[in-house]
PDB file of C-alpha atoms and ligand atoms in Angstrom:
ATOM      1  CA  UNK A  14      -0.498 -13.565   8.714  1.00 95.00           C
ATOM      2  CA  UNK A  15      -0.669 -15.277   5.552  1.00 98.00           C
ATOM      3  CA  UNK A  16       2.668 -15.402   3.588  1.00 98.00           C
ATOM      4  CA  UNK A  17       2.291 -16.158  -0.310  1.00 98.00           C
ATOM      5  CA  UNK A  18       6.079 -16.735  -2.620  1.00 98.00           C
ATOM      6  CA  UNK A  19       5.746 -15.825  -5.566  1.00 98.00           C
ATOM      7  CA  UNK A  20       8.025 -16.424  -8.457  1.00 97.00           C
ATOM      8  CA  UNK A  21       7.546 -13.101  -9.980  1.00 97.00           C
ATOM      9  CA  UNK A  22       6.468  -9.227  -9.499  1.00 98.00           C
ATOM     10  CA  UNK A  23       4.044 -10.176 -12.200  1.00 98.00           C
ATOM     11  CA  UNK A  24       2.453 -12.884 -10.498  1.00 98.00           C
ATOM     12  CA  UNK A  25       2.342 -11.012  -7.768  1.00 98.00           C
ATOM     13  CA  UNK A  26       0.239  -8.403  -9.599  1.00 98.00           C
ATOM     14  CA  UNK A  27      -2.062 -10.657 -10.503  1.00 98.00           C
ATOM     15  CA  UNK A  28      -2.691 -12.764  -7.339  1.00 98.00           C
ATOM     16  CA  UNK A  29      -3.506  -9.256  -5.424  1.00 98.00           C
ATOM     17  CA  UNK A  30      -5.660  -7.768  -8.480  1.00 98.00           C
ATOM     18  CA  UNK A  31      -7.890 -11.043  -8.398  1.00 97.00           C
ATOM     19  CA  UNK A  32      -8.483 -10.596  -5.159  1.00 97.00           C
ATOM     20  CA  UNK A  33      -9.710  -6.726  -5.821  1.00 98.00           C
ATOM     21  CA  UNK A  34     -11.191  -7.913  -8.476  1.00 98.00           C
ATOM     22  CA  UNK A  35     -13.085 -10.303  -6.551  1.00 97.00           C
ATOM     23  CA  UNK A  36     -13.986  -8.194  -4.051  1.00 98.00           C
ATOM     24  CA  UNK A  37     -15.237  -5.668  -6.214  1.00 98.00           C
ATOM     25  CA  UNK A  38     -18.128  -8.372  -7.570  1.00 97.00           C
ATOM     26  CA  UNK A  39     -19.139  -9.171  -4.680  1.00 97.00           C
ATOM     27  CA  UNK A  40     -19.094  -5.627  -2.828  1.00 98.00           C
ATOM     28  CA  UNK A  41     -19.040  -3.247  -6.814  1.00 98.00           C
ATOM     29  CA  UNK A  42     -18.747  -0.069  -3.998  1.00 98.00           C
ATOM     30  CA  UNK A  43     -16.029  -1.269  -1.993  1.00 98.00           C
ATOM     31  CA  UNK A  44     -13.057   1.337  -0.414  1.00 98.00           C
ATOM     32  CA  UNK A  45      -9.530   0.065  -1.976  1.00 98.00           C
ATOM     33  CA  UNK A  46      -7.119   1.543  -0.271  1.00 98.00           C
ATOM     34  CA  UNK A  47      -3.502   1.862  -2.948  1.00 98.00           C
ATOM     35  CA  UNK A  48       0.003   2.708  -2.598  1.00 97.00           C
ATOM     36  CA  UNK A  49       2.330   4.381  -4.445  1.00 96.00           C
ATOM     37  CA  UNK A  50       5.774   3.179  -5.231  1.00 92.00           C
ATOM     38  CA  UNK A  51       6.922   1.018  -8.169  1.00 93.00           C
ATOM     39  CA  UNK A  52       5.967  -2.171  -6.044  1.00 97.00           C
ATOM     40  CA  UNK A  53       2.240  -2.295  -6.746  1.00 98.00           C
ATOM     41  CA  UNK A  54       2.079  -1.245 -10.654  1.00 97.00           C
ATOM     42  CA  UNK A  55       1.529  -4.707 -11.848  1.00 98.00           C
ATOM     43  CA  UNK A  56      -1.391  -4.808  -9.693  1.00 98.00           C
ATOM     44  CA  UNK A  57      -2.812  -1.780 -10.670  1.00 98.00           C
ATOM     45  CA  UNK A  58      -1.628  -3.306 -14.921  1.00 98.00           C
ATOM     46  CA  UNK A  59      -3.194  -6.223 -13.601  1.00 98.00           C
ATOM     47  CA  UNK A  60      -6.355  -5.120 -12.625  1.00 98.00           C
ATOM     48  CA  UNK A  61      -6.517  -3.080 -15.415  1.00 98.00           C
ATOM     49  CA  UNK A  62      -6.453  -5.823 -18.092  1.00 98.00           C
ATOM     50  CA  UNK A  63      -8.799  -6.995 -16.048  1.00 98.00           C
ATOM     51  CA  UNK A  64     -11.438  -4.619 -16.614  1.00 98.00           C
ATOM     52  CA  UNK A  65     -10.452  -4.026 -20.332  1.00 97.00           C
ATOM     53  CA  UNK A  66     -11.409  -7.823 -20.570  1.00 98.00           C
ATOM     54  CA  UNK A  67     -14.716  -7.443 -18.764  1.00 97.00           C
ATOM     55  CA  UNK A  68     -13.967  -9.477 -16.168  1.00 97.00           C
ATOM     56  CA  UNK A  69     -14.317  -6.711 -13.437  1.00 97.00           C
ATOM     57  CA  UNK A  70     -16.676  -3.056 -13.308  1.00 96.00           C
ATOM     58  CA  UNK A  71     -14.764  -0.685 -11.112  1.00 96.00           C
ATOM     59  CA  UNK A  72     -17.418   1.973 -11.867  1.00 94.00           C
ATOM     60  CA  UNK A  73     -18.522   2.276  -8.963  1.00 96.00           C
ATOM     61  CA  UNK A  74     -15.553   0.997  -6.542  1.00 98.00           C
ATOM     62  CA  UNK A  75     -13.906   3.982  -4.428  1.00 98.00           C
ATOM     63  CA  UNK A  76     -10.374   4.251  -3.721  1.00 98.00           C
ATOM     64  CA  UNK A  77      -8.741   5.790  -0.483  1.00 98.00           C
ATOM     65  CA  UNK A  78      -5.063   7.255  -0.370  1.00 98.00           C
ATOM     66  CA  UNK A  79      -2.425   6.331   1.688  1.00 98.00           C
ATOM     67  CA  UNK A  80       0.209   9.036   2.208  1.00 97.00           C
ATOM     68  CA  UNK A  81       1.230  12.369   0.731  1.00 97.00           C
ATOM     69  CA  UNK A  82       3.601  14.839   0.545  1.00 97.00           C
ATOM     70  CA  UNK A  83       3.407  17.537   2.535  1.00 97.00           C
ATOM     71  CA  UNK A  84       3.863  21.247   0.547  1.00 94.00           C
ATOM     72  CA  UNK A  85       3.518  19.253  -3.151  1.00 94.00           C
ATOM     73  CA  UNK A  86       0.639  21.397  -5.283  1.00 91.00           C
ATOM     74  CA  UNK A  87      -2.044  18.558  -5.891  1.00 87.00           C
ATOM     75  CA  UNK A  88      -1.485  19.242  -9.846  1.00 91.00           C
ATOM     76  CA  UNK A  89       2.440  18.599  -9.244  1.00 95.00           C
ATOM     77  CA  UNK A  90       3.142  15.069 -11.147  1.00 96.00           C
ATOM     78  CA  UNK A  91       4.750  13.634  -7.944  1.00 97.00           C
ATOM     79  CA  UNK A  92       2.203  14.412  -5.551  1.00 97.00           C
ATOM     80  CA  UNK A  93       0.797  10.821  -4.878  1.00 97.00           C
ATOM     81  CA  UNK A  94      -2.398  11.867  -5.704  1.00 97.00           C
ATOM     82  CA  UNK A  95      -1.151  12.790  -9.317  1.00 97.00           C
ATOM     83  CA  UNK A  96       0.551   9.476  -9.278  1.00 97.00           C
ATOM     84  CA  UNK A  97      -2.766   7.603  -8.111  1.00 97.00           C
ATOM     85  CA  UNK A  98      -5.071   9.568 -10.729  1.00 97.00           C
ATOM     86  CA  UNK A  99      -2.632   8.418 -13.863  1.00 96.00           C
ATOM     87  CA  UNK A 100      -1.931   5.081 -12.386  1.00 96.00           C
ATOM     88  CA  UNK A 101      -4.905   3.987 -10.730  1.00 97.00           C
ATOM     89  CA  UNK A 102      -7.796   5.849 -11.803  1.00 97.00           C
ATOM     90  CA  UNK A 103      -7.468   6.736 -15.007  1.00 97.00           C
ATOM     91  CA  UNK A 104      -6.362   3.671 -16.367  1.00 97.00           C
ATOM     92  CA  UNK A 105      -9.419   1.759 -14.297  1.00 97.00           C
ATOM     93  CA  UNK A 106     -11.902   4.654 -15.365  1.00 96.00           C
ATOM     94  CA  UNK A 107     -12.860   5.627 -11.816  1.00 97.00           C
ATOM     95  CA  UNK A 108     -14.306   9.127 -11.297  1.00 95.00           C
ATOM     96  CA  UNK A 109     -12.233  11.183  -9.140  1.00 95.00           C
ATOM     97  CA  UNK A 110     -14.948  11.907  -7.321  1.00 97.00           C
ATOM     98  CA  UNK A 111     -14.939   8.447  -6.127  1.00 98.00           C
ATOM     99  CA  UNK A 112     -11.270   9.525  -4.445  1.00 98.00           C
ATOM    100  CA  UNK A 113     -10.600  10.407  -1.237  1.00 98.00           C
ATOM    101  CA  UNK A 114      -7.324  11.073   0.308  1.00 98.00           C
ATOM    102  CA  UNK A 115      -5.153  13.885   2.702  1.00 97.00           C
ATOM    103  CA  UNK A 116      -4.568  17.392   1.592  1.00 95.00           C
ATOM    104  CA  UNK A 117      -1.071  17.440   1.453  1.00 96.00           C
ATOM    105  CA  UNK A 118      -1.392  21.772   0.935  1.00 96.00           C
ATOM    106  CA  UNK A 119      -3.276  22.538   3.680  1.00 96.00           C
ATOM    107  CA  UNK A 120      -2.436  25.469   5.963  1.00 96.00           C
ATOM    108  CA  UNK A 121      -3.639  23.583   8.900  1.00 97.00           C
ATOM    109  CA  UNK A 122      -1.784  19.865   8.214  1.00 97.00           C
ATOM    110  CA  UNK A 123      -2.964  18.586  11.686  1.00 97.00           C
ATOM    111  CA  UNK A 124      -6.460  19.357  11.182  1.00 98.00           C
ATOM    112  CA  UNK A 125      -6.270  17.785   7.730  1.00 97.00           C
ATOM    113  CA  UNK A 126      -4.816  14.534   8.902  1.00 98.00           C
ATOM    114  CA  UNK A 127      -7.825  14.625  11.769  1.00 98.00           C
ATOM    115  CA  UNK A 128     -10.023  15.377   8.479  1.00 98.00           C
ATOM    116  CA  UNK A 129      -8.736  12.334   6.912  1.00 98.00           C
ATOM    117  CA  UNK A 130      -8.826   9.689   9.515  1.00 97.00           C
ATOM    118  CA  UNK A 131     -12.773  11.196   9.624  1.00 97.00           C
ATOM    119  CA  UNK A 132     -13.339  10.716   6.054  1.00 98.00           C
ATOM    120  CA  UNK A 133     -12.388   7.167   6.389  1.00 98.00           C
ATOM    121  CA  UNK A 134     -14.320   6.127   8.941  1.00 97.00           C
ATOM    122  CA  UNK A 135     -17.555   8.151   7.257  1.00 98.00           C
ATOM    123  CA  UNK A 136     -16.650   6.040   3.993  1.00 98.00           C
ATOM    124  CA  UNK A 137     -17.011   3.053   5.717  1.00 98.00           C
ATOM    125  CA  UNK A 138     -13.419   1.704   6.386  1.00 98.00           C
ATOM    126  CA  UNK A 139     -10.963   0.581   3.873  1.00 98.00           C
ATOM    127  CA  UNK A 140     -11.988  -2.543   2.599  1.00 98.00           C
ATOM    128  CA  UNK A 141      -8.413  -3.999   0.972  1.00 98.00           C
ATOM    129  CA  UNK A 142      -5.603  -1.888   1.694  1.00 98.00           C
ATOM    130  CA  UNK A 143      -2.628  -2.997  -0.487  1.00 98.00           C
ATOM    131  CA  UNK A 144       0.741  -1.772   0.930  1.00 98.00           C
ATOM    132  CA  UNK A 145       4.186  -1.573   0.038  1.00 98.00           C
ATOM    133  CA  UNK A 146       7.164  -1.766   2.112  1.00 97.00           C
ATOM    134  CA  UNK A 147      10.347   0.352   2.672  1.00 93.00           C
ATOM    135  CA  UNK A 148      13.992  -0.644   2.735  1.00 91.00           C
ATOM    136  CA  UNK A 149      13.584   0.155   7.094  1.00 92.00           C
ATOM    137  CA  UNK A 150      10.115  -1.812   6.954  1.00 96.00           C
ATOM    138  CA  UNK A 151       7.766   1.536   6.965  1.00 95.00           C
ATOM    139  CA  UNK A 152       4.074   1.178   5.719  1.00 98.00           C
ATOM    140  CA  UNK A 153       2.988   3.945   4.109  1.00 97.00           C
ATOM    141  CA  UNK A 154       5.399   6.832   5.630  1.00 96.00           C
ATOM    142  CA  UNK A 155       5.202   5.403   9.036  1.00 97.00           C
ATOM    143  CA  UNK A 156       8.892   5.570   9.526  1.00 94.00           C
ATOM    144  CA  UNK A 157      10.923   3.421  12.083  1.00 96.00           C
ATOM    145  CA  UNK A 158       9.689   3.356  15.692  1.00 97.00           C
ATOM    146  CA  UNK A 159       6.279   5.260  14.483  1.00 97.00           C
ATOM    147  CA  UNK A 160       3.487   4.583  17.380  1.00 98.00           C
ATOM    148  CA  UNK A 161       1.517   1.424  16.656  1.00 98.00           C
ATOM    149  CA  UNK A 162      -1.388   3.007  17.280  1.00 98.00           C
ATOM    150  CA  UNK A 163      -0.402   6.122  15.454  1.00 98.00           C
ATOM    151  CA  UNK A 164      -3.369   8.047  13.503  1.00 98.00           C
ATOM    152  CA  UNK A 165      -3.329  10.277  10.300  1.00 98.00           C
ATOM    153  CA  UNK A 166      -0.644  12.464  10.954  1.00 98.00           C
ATOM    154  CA  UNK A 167       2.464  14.132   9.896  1.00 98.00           C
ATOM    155  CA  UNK A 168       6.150  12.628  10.085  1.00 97.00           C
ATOM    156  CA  UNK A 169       9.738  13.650   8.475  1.00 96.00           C
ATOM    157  CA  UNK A 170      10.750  11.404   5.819  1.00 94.00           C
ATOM    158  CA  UNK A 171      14.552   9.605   6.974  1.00 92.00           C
ATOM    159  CA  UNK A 172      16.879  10.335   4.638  1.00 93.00           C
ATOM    160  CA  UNK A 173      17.140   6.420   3.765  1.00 90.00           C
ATOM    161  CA  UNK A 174      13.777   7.474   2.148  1.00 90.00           C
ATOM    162  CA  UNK A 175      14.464  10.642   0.454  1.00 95.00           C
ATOM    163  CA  UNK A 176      17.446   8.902  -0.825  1.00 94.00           C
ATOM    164  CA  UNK A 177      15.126   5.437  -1.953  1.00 90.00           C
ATOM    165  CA  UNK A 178      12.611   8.436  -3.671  1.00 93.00           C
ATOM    166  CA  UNK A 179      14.626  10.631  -5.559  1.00 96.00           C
ATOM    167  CA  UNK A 180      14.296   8.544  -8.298  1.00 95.00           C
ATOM    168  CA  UNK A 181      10.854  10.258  -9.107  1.00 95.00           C
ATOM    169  CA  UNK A 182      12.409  13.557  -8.697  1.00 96.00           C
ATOM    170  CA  UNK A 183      14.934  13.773 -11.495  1.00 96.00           C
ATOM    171  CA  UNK A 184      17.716  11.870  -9.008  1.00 97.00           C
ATOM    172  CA  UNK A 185      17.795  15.174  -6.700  1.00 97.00           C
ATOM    173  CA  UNK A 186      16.939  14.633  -3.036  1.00 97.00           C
ATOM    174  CA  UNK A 187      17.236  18.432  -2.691  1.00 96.00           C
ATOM    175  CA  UNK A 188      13.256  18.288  -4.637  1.00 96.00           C
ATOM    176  CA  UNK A 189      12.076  15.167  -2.037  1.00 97.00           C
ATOM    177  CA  UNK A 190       9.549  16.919   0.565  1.00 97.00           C
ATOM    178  CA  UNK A 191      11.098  16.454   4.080  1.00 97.00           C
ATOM    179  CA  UNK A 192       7.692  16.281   5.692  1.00 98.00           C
ATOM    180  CA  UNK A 193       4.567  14.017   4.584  1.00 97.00           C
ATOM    181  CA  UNK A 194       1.068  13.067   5.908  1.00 98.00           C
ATOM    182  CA  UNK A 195       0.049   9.454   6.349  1.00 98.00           C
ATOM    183  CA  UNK A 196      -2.061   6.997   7.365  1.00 98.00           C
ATOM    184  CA  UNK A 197      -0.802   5.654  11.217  1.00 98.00           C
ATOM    185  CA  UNK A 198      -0.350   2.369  11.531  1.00 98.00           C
ATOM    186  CA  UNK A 199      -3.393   2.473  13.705  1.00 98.00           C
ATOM    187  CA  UNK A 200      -5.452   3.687  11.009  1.00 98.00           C
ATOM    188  CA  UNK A 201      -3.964   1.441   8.342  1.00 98.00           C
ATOM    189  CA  UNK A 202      -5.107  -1.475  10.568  1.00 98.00           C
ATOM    190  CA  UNK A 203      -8.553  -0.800  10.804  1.00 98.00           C
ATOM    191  CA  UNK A 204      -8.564  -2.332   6.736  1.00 98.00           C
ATOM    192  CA  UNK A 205     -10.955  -5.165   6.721  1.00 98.00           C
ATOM    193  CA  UNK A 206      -7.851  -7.064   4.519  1.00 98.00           C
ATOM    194  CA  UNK A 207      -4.106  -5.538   4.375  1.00 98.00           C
ATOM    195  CA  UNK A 208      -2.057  -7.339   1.505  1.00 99.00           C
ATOM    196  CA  UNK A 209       1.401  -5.884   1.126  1.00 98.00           C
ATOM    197  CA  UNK A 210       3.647  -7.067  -1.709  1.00 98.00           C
ATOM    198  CA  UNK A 211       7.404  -7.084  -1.549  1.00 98.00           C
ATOM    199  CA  UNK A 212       9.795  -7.365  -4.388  1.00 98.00           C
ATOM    200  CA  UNK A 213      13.244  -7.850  -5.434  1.00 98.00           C
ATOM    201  CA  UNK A 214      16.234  -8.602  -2.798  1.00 98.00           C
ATOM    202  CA  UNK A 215      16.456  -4.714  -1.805  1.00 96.00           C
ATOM    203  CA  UNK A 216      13.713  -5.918   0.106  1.00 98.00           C
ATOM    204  CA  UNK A 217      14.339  -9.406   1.686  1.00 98.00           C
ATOM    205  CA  UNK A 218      16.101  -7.827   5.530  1.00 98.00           C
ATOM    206  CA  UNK A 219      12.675  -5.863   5.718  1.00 98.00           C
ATOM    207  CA  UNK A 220      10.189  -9.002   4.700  1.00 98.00           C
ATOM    208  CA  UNK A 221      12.111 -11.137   7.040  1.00 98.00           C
ATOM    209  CA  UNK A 222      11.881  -8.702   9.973  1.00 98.00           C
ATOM    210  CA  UNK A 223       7.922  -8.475   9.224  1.00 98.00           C
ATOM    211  CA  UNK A 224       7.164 -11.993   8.945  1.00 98.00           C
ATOM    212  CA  UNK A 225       9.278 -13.563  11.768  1.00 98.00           C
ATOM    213  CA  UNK A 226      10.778 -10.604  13.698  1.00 98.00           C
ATOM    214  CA  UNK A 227       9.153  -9.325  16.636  1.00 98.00           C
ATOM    215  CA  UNK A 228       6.293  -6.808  17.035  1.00 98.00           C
ATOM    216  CA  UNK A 229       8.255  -4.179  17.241  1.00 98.00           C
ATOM    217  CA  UNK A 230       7.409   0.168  15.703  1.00 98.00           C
ATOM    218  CA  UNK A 231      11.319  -0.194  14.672  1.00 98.00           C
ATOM    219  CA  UNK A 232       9.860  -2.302  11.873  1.00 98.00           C
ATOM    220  CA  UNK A 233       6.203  -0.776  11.045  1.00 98.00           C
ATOM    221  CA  UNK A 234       5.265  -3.593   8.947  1.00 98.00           C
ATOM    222  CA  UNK A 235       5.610  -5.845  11.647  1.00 98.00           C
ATOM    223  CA  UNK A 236       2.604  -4.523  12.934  1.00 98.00           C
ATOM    224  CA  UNK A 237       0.463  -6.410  10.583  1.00 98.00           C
ATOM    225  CA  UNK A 238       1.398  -9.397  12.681  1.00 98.00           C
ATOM    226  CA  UNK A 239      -2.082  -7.911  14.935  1.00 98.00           C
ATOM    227  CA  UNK A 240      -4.027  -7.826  11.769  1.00 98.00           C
ATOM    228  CA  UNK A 241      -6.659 -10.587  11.488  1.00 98.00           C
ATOM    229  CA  UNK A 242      -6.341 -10.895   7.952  1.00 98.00           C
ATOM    230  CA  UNK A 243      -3.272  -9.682   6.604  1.00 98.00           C
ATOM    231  CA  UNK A 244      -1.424 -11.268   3.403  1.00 98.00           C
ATOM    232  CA  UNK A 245       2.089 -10.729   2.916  1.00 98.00           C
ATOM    233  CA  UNK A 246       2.885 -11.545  -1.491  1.00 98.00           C
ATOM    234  CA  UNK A 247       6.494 -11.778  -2.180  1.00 98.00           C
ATOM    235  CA  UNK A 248       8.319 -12.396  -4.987  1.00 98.00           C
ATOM    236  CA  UNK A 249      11.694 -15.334  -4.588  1.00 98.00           C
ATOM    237  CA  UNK A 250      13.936 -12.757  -3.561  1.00 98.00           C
ATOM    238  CA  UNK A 251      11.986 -10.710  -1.717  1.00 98.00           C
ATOM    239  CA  UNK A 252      11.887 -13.965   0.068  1.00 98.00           C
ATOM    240  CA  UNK A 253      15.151 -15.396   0.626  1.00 98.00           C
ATOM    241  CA  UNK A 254      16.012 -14.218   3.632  1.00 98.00           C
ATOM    242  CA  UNK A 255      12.830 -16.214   5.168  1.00 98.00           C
ATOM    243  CA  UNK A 256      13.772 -18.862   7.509  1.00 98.00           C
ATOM    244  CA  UNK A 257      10.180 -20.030   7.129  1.00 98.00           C
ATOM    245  CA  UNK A 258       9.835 -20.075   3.238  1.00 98.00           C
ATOM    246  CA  UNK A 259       9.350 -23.722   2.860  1.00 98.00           C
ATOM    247  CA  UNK A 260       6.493 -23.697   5.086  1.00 98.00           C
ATOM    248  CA  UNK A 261       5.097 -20.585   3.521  1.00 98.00           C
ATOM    249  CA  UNK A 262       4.992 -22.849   0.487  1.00 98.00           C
ATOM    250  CA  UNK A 263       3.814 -25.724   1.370  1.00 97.00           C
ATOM    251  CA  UNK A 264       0.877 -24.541   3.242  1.00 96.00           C
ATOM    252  CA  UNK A 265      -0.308 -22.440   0.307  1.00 96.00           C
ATOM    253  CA  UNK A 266      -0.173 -24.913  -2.442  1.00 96.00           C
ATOM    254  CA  UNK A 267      -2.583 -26.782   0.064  1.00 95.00           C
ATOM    255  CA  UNK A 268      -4.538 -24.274   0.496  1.00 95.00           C
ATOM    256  CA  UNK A 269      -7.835 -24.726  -0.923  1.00 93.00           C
ATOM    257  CA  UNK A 270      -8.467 -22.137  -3.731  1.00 88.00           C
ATOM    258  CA  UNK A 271     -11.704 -21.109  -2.955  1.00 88.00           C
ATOM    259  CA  UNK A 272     -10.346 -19.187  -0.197  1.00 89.00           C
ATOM    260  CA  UNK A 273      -8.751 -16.598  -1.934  1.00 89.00           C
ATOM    261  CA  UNK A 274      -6.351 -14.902   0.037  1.00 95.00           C
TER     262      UNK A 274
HETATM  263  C1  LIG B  26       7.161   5.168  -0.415  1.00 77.89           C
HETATM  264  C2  LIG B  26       5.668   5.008  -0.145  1.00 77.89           C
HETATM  265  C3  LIG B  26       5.357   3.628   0.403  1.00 77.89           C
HETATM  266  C4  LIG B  26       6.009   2.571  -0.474  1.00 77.89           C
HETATM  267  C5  LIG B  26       7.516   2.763  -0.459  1.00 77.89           C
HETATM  268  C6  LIG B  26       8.259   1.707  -1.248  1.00 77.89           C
HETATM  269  O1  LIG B  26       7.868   5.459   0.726  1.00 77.89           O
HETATM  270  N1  LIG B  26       5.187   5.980   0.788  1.00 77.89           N
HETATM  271  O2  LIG B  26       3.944   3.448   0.443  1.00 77.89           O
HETATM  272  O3  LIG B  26       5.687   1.301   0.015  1.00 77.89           O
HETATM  273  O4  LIG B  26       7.778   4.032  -1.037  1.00 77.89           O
HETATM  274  O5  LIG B  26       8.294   2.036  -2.598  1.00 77.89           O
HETATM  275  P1  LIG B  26       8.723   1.047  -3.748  1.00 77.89           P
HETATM  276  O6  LIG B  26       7.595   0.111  -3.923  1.00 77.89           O
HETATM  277  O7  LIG B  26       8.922   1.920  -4.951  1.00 77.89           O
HETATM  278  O8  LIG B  26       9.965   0.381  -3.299  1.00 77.89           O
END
């Protein structure tokens, strides 16, 4: 994997919205697969000014979702698809119909996860997939010592994570859904490109045991370590607990630029 420092969360945002933006040219009906979180918002306000300059058409781009609550209505503000619609889509100007993601209320949730993986593969494949990363190193809501090859499916949240989201839920864990449906990590790596970005020190034990721990499903995101082409953007302190950071840097500011990441 490819492992980028950063010295900010903005330049973050903007290295990972070039390359959508990038891709988008070159393919205008590509799948981008997003995440929620507070980690990837200056990509998505990157990527956004963006467009507003002209520099990119997502008109026509599609956009996949990565996890969900299970038991959230769809119109509830913290159901990730409300959360993708008024930070993704709206702001980019993509038709919802151009979305795709789990149904978070169905009776049947196994079927609907089965319906999702489905969709995905009928859609082509996700073409970037940009992740985030948990305090315990889960991608998406694959939790600690998820299957590798996992599929769409459901899991219950740890309470690490119901504690990390309350903040969207007024600061009451009692309103955080126990249960969720997300992308397996088996799914996640059939991306043609995964980039996850990492920020802030809250996140340096988990970026550490990613980058140059072993494979191991007690760290998720360690699983991108299989992935042909997976990018890892972190900001300084996301970084500092990387033994490796110096050669991290020096390999990218030789890298040359054409190659994107
Ligand atoms: C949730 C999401 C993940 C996200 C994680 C980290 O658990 N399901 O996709 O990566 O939160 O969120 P944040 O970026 O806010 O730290």
């Amino acid at each position: 994997m490819e492992v980028v420092i950063v010295p900010d969360a903005a330049s973050g945002g903007e290295l990972i919205a070039e390359a959508m933006a990038r891709l988008l040219r070159h393919t205008p009906d590509a799948l981008l697969g997003v995440a929620t979180g507070s980690t990837p918002l200056p990509v998505y306000r990157a990527l956004t000014a963006k467009v507003r300059s002209g520099a990119v058409d997502p008109a026509h781009a599609r956009v996949a979702q990565l996890d969900e609550y299970v038991g959230l209505p769809a119109e509830h503000p913290e159901s990730y698809r409300s959360v993708l619609r008024r930070e993704v889509l709206e702001p980019l100007g993509i038709p919802m119909d151009n979305f795709i993601g789990p149904d978070g209320t169905a009776p049947d949730v196994q079927a609907a996860c089965e319906a999702y993986d489905r969709a995905l593969a009928e859609a082509g494949g996700v073409d970037l997939q940009l992740l985030g990363i948990g305090t315990d190193g889960h991608i998406g809501f694959n939790e600690p010592c998820s299957s590798l090859a996992s599929r769409t499916r459901i899991k219950t949240l740890t309470e690490q994570t119901r504690v990390d989201n309350a903040r969207f839920f007024d600061g009451d864990i009692e309103q955080v859904p126990h249960h969720v449906i997300t992308q397996g990590i088996g799914t996640i790596l059939e991306a043609r490109h995964l980039v996850l970005l990492a920020t802030g020190e809250g996140k340096a034990d988990a970026v550490a045991a990613t980058v140059e721990g072993p494979v191991a499903a007690v760290c998720p995101a360690s699983a991108l370590q299989l992935h042909p082409h997976a990018t890892v953007v972190v900001d300084e302190a996301a970084a500092s607990e990387l033994k490796l950071a110096d050669y991290f840097r020096h390999t990218y500011a030789d890298k040359p630029e054409w190659q994107g990441i």
